[in-house]
Each structure stands twice: as C-alpha cells, then as structure tokens.
Amino acid sequence: MKMARSILVTVLLFFASSPTSAYDPSPLQDICVEDLNSTIRVNGFVCKDPMLAVAEDFFFSGLDIVRIPTNAVGSTVTPVNVMQIPGLNTLGISLVRIDYAPYGQNPPHTHPRGSEILTVLEGTLLAGFVTSNPENRFIFKVLQKGDVFVFPIGLIHFQANVGGTNAVAIAGLSSQNPGVITIADAVFGSDPKIPADVLAVAFQVHKKIIELIQAKF
C-alpha cells in the first residue's frame, strides 16, 4: 500500500511539473518550418524538409514601422506569428506591435490559445482584464513607458490610450498562433447574425438597440 501511494505521488508530481502542460505542443525536433505548400491540415502546420530551411524562415522585418490607425477603434495591430515567420511552428511563441491613436483602444478581446505580456514603448495606456464567472473582477492598471502588464490566457482584456498623443506597445504571447476573439465583432458581427431576441435578453436591453448595434458591424 505504501509503495502504491508512493507511485501515485510520483506520477502526480510528474504531471504537475511536466512541460506537457504547455498549451502549444512541445517540439520534438530542432526546427519545424511551416510548409506553406502543404494541403494537409493538422493541429499546427506540417513541417517542410529541415534541409530546405533558410534564414528567411526565421525572420521578419518592419516592426519598427509606425502604422497610423484609421479604423473606428483607433488602433492597429501588427502580428508576428507563425503566419509571418514559418519557423515559429511548434515553438509556442509570437508577438504583436500595437499602435494607438490618441484616445484609441485595442478593444475587449480574448486570446483562446495564449497568455500575453505587454510592454508600453510610448504613451500612457489603461490596461485591464476581467476574471471569469462568478467573480468577474476587473483588474487594471494605468501604464507608462517601460511598464509591463500580463493578461492571462483566455480572459477578456483591453488597452485604451488615455493620453493625448500616439502610443505604442509590444506584446509577447505564449503561442505560435494565439488567436483573437474581439468581443464586439463576435457578438454583434457574427455571420449569420445571432438572433437579436437572444442578445436582447443577454444584455437586458430592447431588441431594437441590439439591431442598431448589429447594423454597425
């Protein structure tokens, strides 16, 4: 009985500390450059012959370029994930640059496959996230240049430029392809539309208000 308990404890400790708890699959080889020509679809991307890998597979240029936001929310996101750098396949990391217009925002959204760590390069940002039900705690901080803030995986979060000048941030994510679900787009801009009656009950407003919002998307 003591040996059985000892084995059980050992197994539990192994799984608690095992790198298999990482969200993206752990690599089993040095490199697995995404094969852009493959029609095979797996959880991730098929690897091309490693002997055909070149430096360009691990390279991206242009993250220093200022991208002036022209959209309604006042922010522009420049992703650098596996779609931009094929060599990121299986490595479990990516990043983005975010440019904010004065008083613009990166609106509430989630990354279903990765946590995020954000660093402010210029400007002043209000950053925060909301914990899951039933607490729904809003945890937030006003960030200045050089400040860092973390958004846990899957939680709704945002950044808003609360300064009168342009702002810039860089964020690292713990997935080669973390995904993004912008809450307003998903709820009000789905295709086909979620029935307005359903959303009216969910948001406790009149159906016509829902229809007005849906028309904007």
PDB file of C-alpha atoms in Angstrom:
ATOM      1  CA  MET A   1       0.000   0.000   0.000  1.00  0.00           C
ATOM      2  CA  LYS A   2       2.848   2.396   0.870  1.00  0.00           C
ATOM      3  CA  MET A   3       4.517   1.650  -2.474  1.00  0.00           C
ATOM      4  CA  ALA A   4       1.238   2.294  -4.329  1.00  0.00           C
ATOM      5  CA  ARG A   5       0.857   5.643  -2.590  1.00  0.00           C
ATOM      6  CA  SER A   6       4.468   6.499  -3.366  1.00  0.00           C
ATOM      7  CA  ILE A   7       3.967   5.708  -7.048  1.00  0.00           C
ATOM      8  CA  LEU A   8       0.765   7.772  -7.155  1.00  0.00           C
ATOM      9  CA  VAL A   9       2.514  10.785  -5.587  1.00  0.00           C
ATOM     10  CA  THR A  10       5.394  10.441  -8.049  1.00  0.00           C
ATOM     11  CA  VAL A  11       3.013  10.336 -11.020  1.00  0.00           C
ATOM     12  CA  LEU A  12       1.069  13.378  -9.770  1.00  0.00           C
ATOM     13  CA  LEU A  13       4.278  15.347  -9.242  1.00  0.00           C
ATOM     14  CA  PHE A  14       5.444  14.413 -12.718  1.00  0.00           C
ATOM     15  CA  PHE A  15       2.305  15.721 -14.370  1.00  0.00           C
ATOM     16  CA  ALA A  16       2.294  18.837 -12.189  1.00  0.00           C
ATOM     17  CA  SER A  17       5.819  19.738 -13.288  1.00  0.00           C
ATOM     18  CA  SER A  18       5.852  18.223 -16.769  1.00  0.00           C
ATOM     19  CA  PRO A  19       6.422  20.574 -19.737  1.00  0.00           C
ATOM     20  CA  THR A  20       3.487  18.830 -21.421  1.00  0.00           C
ATOM     21  CA  SER A  21       1.301  21.294 -19.508  1.00  0.00           C
ATOM     22  CA  ALA A  22       2.376  23.948 -22.034  1.00  0.00           C
ATOM     23  CA  TYR A  23      -0.521  24.907 -24.288  1.00  0.00           C
ATOM     24  CA  ASP A  24       1.180  24.544 -27.666  1.00  0.00           C
ATOM     25  CA  PRO A  25       2.630  21.104 -28.441  1.00  0.00           C
ATOM     26  CA  SER A  26       6.259  20.792 -27.371  1.00  0.00           C
ATOM     27  CA  PRO A  27       8.718  20.443 -30.269  1.00  0.00           C
ATOM     28  CA  LEU A  28      10.268  17.023 -30.854  1.00  0.00           C
ATOM     29  CA  GLN A  29      12.988  18.291 -33.185  1.00  0.00           C
ATOM     30  CA  ASP A  30      15.193  21.357 -33.603  1.00  0.00           C
ATOM     31  CA  ILE A  31      13.041  23.079 -36.220  1.00  0.00           C
ATOM     32  CA  CYS A  32       9.687  22.505 -37.913  1.00  0.00           C
ATOM     33  CA  VAL A  33       9.342  25.252 -40.516  1.00  0.00           C
ATOM     34  CA  GLU A  34       5.769  25.554 -41.723  1.00  0.00           C
ATOM     35  CA  ASP A  35       5.276  24.057 -45.186  1.00  0.00           C
ATOM     36  CA  LEU A  36       3.206  26.743 -46.908  1.00  0.00           C
ATOM     37  CA  ASN A  37       2.571  24.482 -49.897  1.00  0.00           C
ATOM     38  CA  SER A  38       1.106  21.542 -47.981  1.00  0.00           C
ATOM     39  CA  THR A  39      -2.629  20.901 -48.198  1.00  0.00           C
ATOM     40  CA  ILE A  40      -2.535  18.664 -45.110  1.00  0.00           C
ATOM     41  CA  ARG A  41      -4.164  20.196 -42.032  1.00  0.00           C
ATOM     42  CA  VAL A  42      -3.096  19.188 -38.531  1.00  0.00           C
ATOM     43  CA  ASN A  43      -3.066  20.850 -35.104  1.00  0.00           C
ATOM     44  CA  GLY A  44      -0.382  23.276 -36.175  1.00  0.00           C
ATOM     45  CA  PHE A  45       1.345  23.041 -39.540  1.00  0.00           C
ATOM     46  CA  VAL A  46       3.173  20.359 -41.458  1.00  0.00           C
ATOM     47  CA  CYS A  47       6.976  20.690 -41.393  1.00  0.00           C
ATOM     48  CA  LYS A  48       8.967  21.079 -44.547  1.00  0.00           C
ATOM     49  CA  ASP A  49      12.242  19.225 -45.016  1.00  0.00           C
ATOM     50  CA  PRO A  50      14.617  20.789 -42.438  1.00  0.00           C
ATOM     51  CA  MET A  51      17.394  20.670 -45.002  1.00  0.00           C
ATOM     52  CA  LEU A  52      15.401  23.202 -47.034  1.00  0.00           C
ATOM     53  CA  ALA A  53      15.126  25.689 -44.145  1.00  0.00           C
ATOM     54  CA  VAL A  54      16.692  29.091 -44.755  1.00  0.00           C
ATOM     55  CA  ALA A  55      17.255  32.193 -42.645  1.00  0.00           C
ATOM     56  CA  GLU A  56      14.179  33.890 -44.128  1.00  0.00           C
ATOM     57  CA  ASP A  57      12.010  31.215 -42.474  1.00  0.00           C
ATOM     58  CA  PHE A  58      13.005  32.675 -39.088  1.00  0.00           C
ATOM     59  CA  PHE A  59      12.961  36.372 -39.979  1.00  0.00           C
ATOM     60  CA  PHE A  60      10.517  39.304 -40.024  1.00  0.00           C
ATOM     61  CA  SER A  61      11.254  42.928 -40.832  1.00  0.00           C
ATOM     62  CA  GLY A  62       9.261  46.090 -40.281  1.00  0.00           C
ATOM     63  CA  LEU A  63       8.171  46.029 -36.653  1.00  0.00           C
ATOM     64  CA  ASP A  64       9.681  49.491 -36.288  1.00  0.00           C
ATOM     65  CA  ILE A  65       7.241  50.968 -38.821  1.00  0.00           C
ATOM     66  CA  VAL A  66       4.633  53.305 -37.353  1.00  0.00           C
ATOM     67  CA  ARG A  67       1.176  52.305 -38.549  1.00  0.00           C
ATOM     68  CA  ILE A  68      -1.280  55.163 -38.037  1.00  0.00           C
ATOM     69  CA  PRO A  69      -4.689  53.765 -37.008  1.00  0.00           C
ATOM     70  CA  THR A  70      -7.518  54.724 -39.357  1.00  0.00           C
ATOM     71  CA  ASN A  71     -10.252  52.412 -38.077  1.00  0.00           C
ATOM     72  CA  ALA A  72     -13.154  53.177 -35.751  1.00  0.00           C
ATOM     73  CA  VAL A  73     -11.446  51.871 -32.600  1.00  0.00           C
ATOM     74  CA  GLY A  74      -8.208  53.787 -33.110  1.00  0.00           C
ATOM     75  CA  SER A  75      -5.623  51.013 -33.030  1.00  0.00           C
ATOM     76  CA  THR A  76      -3.599  48.954 -35.492  1.00  0.00           C
ATOM     77  CA  VAL A  77      -2.188  45.534 -34.605  1.00  0.00           C
ATOM     78  CA  THR A  78       0.852  44.195 -36.465  1.00  0.00           C
ATOM     79  CA  PRO A  79       1.130  40.442 -35.757  1.00  0.00           C
ATOM     80  CA  VAL A  80       4.317  38.419 -35.897  1.00  0.00           C
ATOM     81  CA  ASN A  81       3.144  34.837 -35.522  1.00  0.00           C
ATOM     82  CA  VAL A  82       3.567  31.596 -37.439  1.00  0.00           C
ATOM     83  CA  MET A  83       1.803  33.111 -40.452  1.00  0.00           C
ATOM     84  CA  GLN A  84       4.555  35.733 -40.740  1.00  0.00           C
ATOM     85  CA  ILE A  85       7.501  33.601 -39.555  1.00  0.00           C
ATOM     86  CA  PRO A  86       7.101  29.950 -40.634  1.00  0.00           C
ATOM     87  CA  GLY A  87       9.961  28.940 -38.349  1.00  0.00           C
ATOM     88  CA  LEU A  88       7.801  29.707 -35.296  1.00  0.00           C
ATOM     89  CA  ASN A  89       5.889  26.473 -35.956  1.00  0.00           C
ATOM     90  CA  THR A  90       5.947  24.336 -32.743  1.00  0.00           C
ATOM     91  CA  LEU A  91       7.923  26.953 -30.772  1.00  0.00           C
ATOM     92  CA  GLY A  92       4.956  28.271 -28.773  1.00  0.00           C
ATOM     93  CA  ILE A  93       5.723  31.995 -29.015  1.00  0.00           C
ATOM     94  CA  SER A  94       4.710  35.034 -31.051  1.00  0.00           C
ATOM     95  CA  LEU A  95       4.359  38.780 -30.647  1.00  0.00           C
ATOM     96  CA  VAL A  96       2.472  41.832 -31.871  1.00  0.00           C
ATOM     97  CA  ARG A  97       3.055  45.553 -32.163  1.00  0.00           C
ATOM     98  CA  ILE A  98       0.072  47.766 -31.340  1.00  0.00           C
ATOM     99  CA  ASP A  99      -0.182  51.396 -32.475  1.00  0.00           C
ATOM    100  CA  TYR A 100      -2.822  53.539 -30.759  1.00  0.00           C
ATOM    101  CA  ALA A 101      -4.231  56.863 -31.922  1.00  0.00           C
ATOM    102  CA  PRO A 102      -4.856  59.439 -29.187  1.00  0.00           C
ATOM    103  CA  TYR A 103      -7.722  58.015 -27.075  1.00  0.00           C
ATOM    104  CA  GLY A 104      -7.868  54.944 -29.309  1.00  0.00           C
ATOM    105  CA  GLN A 105      -8.129  51.455 -27.906  1.00  0.00           C
ATOM    106  CA  ASN A 106      -7.414  47.809 -28.565  1.00  0.00           C
ATOM    107  CA  PRO A 107     -10.996  46.833 -27.665  1.00  0.00           C
ATOM    108  CA  PRO A 108     -12.036  43.987 -25.342  1.00  0.00           C
ATOM    109  CA  HIS A 109     -10.924  40.653 -26.759  1.00  0.00           C
ATOM    110  CA  THR A 110      -9.504  37.273 -25.775  1.00  0.00           C
ATOM    111  CA  HIS A 111      -6.688  35.022 -26.954  1.00  0.00           C
ATOM    112  CA  PRO A 112      -8.046  31.476 -26.665  1.00  0.00           C
ATOM    113  CA  ARG A 113      -4.630  29.844 -27.021  1.00  0.00           C
ATOM    114  CA  GLY A 114      -2.133  32.071 -25.247  1.00  0.00           C
ATOM    115  CA  SER A 115      -1.296  34.377 -22.348  1.00  0.00           C
ATOM    116  CA  GLU A 116       0.062  37.838 -23.163  1.00  0.00           C
ATOM    117  CA  ILE A 117       2.735  40.076 -21.662  1.00  0.00           C
ATOM    118  CA  LEU A 118       2.559  43.693 -22.841  1.00  0.00           C
ATOM    119  CA  THR A 119       5.256  46.379 -22.665  1.00  0.00           C
ATOM    120  CA  VAL A 120       4.500  50.059 -23.301  1.00  0.00           C
ATOM    121  CA  LEU A 121       7.068  51.715 -25.554  1.00  0.00           C
ATOM    122  CA  GLU A 122       5.422  55.132 -25.858  1.00  0.00           C
ATOM    123  CA  GLY A 123       2.401  56.831 -24.334  1.00  0.00           C
ATOM    124  CA  THR A 124       0.003  56.087 -21.487  1.00  0.00           C
ATOM    125  CA  LEU A 125      -2.321  53.074 -21.564  1.00  0.00           C
ATOM    126  CA  LEU A 126      -5.149  51.884 -19.338  1.00  0.00           C
ATOM    127  CA  ALA A 127      -4.848  48.087 -19.435  1.00  0.00           C
ATOM    128  CA  GLY A 128      -7.027  45.528 -17.729  1.00  0.00           C
ATOM    129  CA  PHE A 129      -8.695  42.138 -17.780  1.00  0.00           C
ATOM    130  CA  VAL A 130     -11.794  40.540 -16.251  1.00  0.00           C
ATOM    131  CA  THR A 131     -11.726  37.253 -14.373  1.00  0.00           C
ATOM    132  CA  SER A 132     -14.240  34.505 -15.098  1.00  0.00           C
ATOM    133  CA  ASN A 133     -17.681  33.940 -13.531  1.00  0.00           C
ATOM    134  CA  PRO A 134     -18.938  34.365 -10.924  1.00  0.00           C
ATOM    135  CA  GLU A 135     -16.449  36.960  -9.623  1.00  0.00           C
ATOM    136  CA  ASN A 136     -15.908  38.919 -12.856  1.00  0.00           C
ATOM    137  CA  ARG A 137     -13.237  41.033 -11.156  1.00  0.00           C
ATOM    138  CA  PHE A 138     -11.861  43.900 -13.235  1.00  0.00           C
ATOM    139  CA  ILE A 139      -8.104  44.061 -12.661  1.00  0.00           C
ATOM    140  CA  PHE A 140      -6.479  47.099 -14.273  1.00  0.00           C
ATOM    141  CA  LYS A 141      -3.528  49.485 -14.212  1.00  0.00           C
ATOM    142  CA  VAL A 142      -2.546  52.740 -15.906  1.00  0.00           C
ATOM    143  CA  LEU A 143       0.747  52.022 -17.676  1.00  0.00           C
ATOM    144  CA  GLN A 144       3.530  54.410 -18.628  1.00  0.00           C
ATOM    145  CA  LYS A 145       6.516  53.963 -20.936  1.00  0.00           C
ATOM    146  CA  GLY A 146       8.524  50.935 -19.819  1.00  0.00           C
ATOM    147  CA  ASP A 147       5.701  49.389 -17.775  1.00  0.00           C
ATOM    148  CA  VAL A 148       4.714  45.742 -18.254  1.00  0.00           C
ATOM    149  CA  PHE A 149       1.318  44.068 -17.731  1.00  0.00           C
ATOM    150  CA  VAL A 150       0.174  40.450 -18.087  1.00  0.00           C
ATOM    151  CA  PHE A 151      -3.136  39.139 -19.465  1.00  0.00           C
ATOM    152  CA  PRO A 152      -3.848  35.503 -18.504  1.00  0.00           C
ATOM    153  CA  ILE A 153      -4.873  33.067 -21.228  1.00  0.00           C
ATOM    154  CA  GLY A 154      -8.489  33.201 -22.362  1.00  0.00           C
ATOM    155  CA  LEU A 155      -9.579  36.187 -20.242  1.00  0.00           C
ATOM    156  CA  ILE A 156     -11.243  39.252 -21.760  1.00  0.00           C
ATOM    157  CA  HIS A 157      -8.798  42.162 -21.784  1.00  0.00           C
ATOM    158  CA  PHE A 158      -8.138  45.511 -23.471  1.00  0.00           C
ATOM    159  CA  GLN A 159      -5.843  48.516 -23.657  1.00  0.00           C
ATOM    160  CA  ALA A 160      -7.009  52.119 -24.047  1.00  0.00           C
ATOM    161  CA  ASN A 161      -4.811  55.102 -24.850  1.00  0.00           C
ATOM    162  CA  VAL A 162      -5.665  57.615 -22.141  1.00  0.00           C
ATOM    163  CA  GLY A 163      -3.035  60.125 -23.226  1.00  0.00           C
ATOM    164  CA  GLY A 164      -3.320  62.878 -25.777  1.00  0.00           C
ATOM    165  CA  THR A 165      -0.569  61.507 -28.033  1.00  0.00           C
ATOM    166  CA  ASN A 166       0.032  58.358 -30.068  1.00  0.00           C
ATOM    167  CA  ALA A 167       1.036  55.276 -28.082  1.00  0.00           C
ATOM    168  CA  VAL A 168       2.919  52.099 -28.962  1.00  0.00           C
ATOM    169  CA  ALA A 169       3.183  48.731 -27.230  1.00  0.00           C
ATOM    170  CA  ILE A 170       4.814  45.379 -27.925  1.00  0.00           C
ATOM    171  CA  ALA A 171       3.236  42.180 -26.626  1.00  0.00           C
ATOM    172  CA  GLY A 172       4.594  38.646 -26.439  1.00  0.00           C
ATOM    173  CA  LEU A 173       2.193  35.682 -26.492  1.00  0.00           C
ATOM    174  CA  SER A 174       2.670  32.106 -25.352  1.00  0.00           C
ATOM    175  CA  SER A 175       1.511  30.510 -28.598  1.00  0.00           C
ATOM    176  CA  GLN A 176       2.690  30.412 -32.191  1.00  0.00           C
ATOM    177  CA  ASN A 177      -0.908  31.242 -33.163  1.00  0.00           C
ATOM    178  CA  PRO A 178      -2.783  32.563 -30.101  1.00  0.00           C
ATOM    179  CA  GLY A 179      -5.925  33.553 -31.991  1.00  0.00           C
ATOM    180  CA  VAL A 180      -8.045  36.580 -31.176  1.00  0.00           C
ATOM    181  CA  ILE A 181     -11.766  36.944 -30.498  1.00  0.00           C
ATOM    182  CA  THR A 182     -12.857  40.588 -30.445  1.00  0.00           C
ATOM    183  CA  ILE A 183     -15.949  40.555 -28.251  1.00  0.00           C
ATOM    184  CA  ALA A 184     -17.991  43.180 -30.111  1.00  0.00           C
ATOM    185  CA  ASP A 185     -17.205  41.674 -33.517  1.00  0.00           C
ATOM    186  CA  ALA A 186     -18.043  38.149 -32.356  1.00  0.00           C
ATOM    187  CA  VAL A 187     -21.279  39.078 -30.597  1.00  0.00           C
ATOM    188  CA  PHE A 188     -22.675  41.726 -32.933  1.00  0.00           C
ATOM    189  CA  GLY A 189     -20.923  40.950 -36.202  1.00  0.00           C
ATOM    190  CA  SER A 190     -21.231  37.165 -36.466  1.00  0.00           C
ATOM    191  CA  ASP A 191     -22.214  35.616 -39.802  1.00  0.00           C
ATOM    192  CA  PRO A 192     -25.041  34.731 -39.754  1.00  0.00           C
ATOM    193  CA  LYS A 193     -26.190  37.083 -37.021  1.00  0.00           C
ATOM    194  CA  ILE A 194     -27.047  35.899 -33.534  1.00  0.00           C
ATOM    195  CA  PRO A 195     -30.827  36.487 -33.193  1.00  0.00           C
ATOM    196  CA  ALA A 196     -31.484  39.927 -31.758  1.00  0.00           C
ATOM    197  CA  ASP A 197     -34.008  38.421 -29.327  1.00  0.00           C
ATOM    198  CA  VAL A 198     -31.243  36.305 -27.794  1.00  0.00           C
ATOM    199  CA  LEU A 199     -28.878  39.243 -27.381  1.00  0.00           C
ATOM    200  CA  ALA A 200     -31.647  41.487 -26.048  1.00  0.00           C
ATOM    201  CA  VAL A 201     -32.169  39.071 -23.156  1.00  0.00           C
ATOM    202  CA  ALA A 202     -28.429  38.596 -22.614  1.00  0.00           C
ATOM    203  CA  PHE A 203     -27.721  42.340 -22.465  1.00  0.00           C
ATOM    204  CA  GLN A 204     -31.054  43.268 -20.838  1.00  0.00           C
ATOM    205  CA  VAL A 205     -31.894  45.911 -23.449  1.00  0.00           C
ATOM    206  CA  HIS A 206     -34.606  46.371 -26.057  1.00  0.00           C
ATOM    207  CA  LYS A 207     -34.310  44.328 -29.246  1.00  0.00           C
ATOM    208  CA  LYS A 208     -34.139  47.499 -31.343  1.00  0.00           C
ATOM    209  CA  ILE A 209     -30.965  48.586 -29.539  1.00  0.00           C
ATOM    210  CA  ILE A 210     -29.374  45.259 -30.461  1.00  0.00           C
ATOM    211  CA  GLU A 211     -30.437  45.660 -34.092  1.00  0.00           C
ATOM    212  CA  LEU A 212     -28.960  49.174 -34.149  1.00  0.00           C
ATOM    213  CA  ILE A 213     -25.622  47.878 -32.845  1.00  0.00           C
ATOM    214  CA  GLN A 214     -25.619  44.907 -35.251  1.00  0.00           C
ATOM    215  CA  ALA A 215     -26.131  47.301 -38.166  1.00  0.00           C
ATOM    216  CA  LYS A 216     -22.789  48.947 -37.335  1.00  0.00           C
ATOM    217  CA  PHE A 217     -20.993  45.640 -37.899  1.00  0.00           C
TER     218      PHE A 217
END
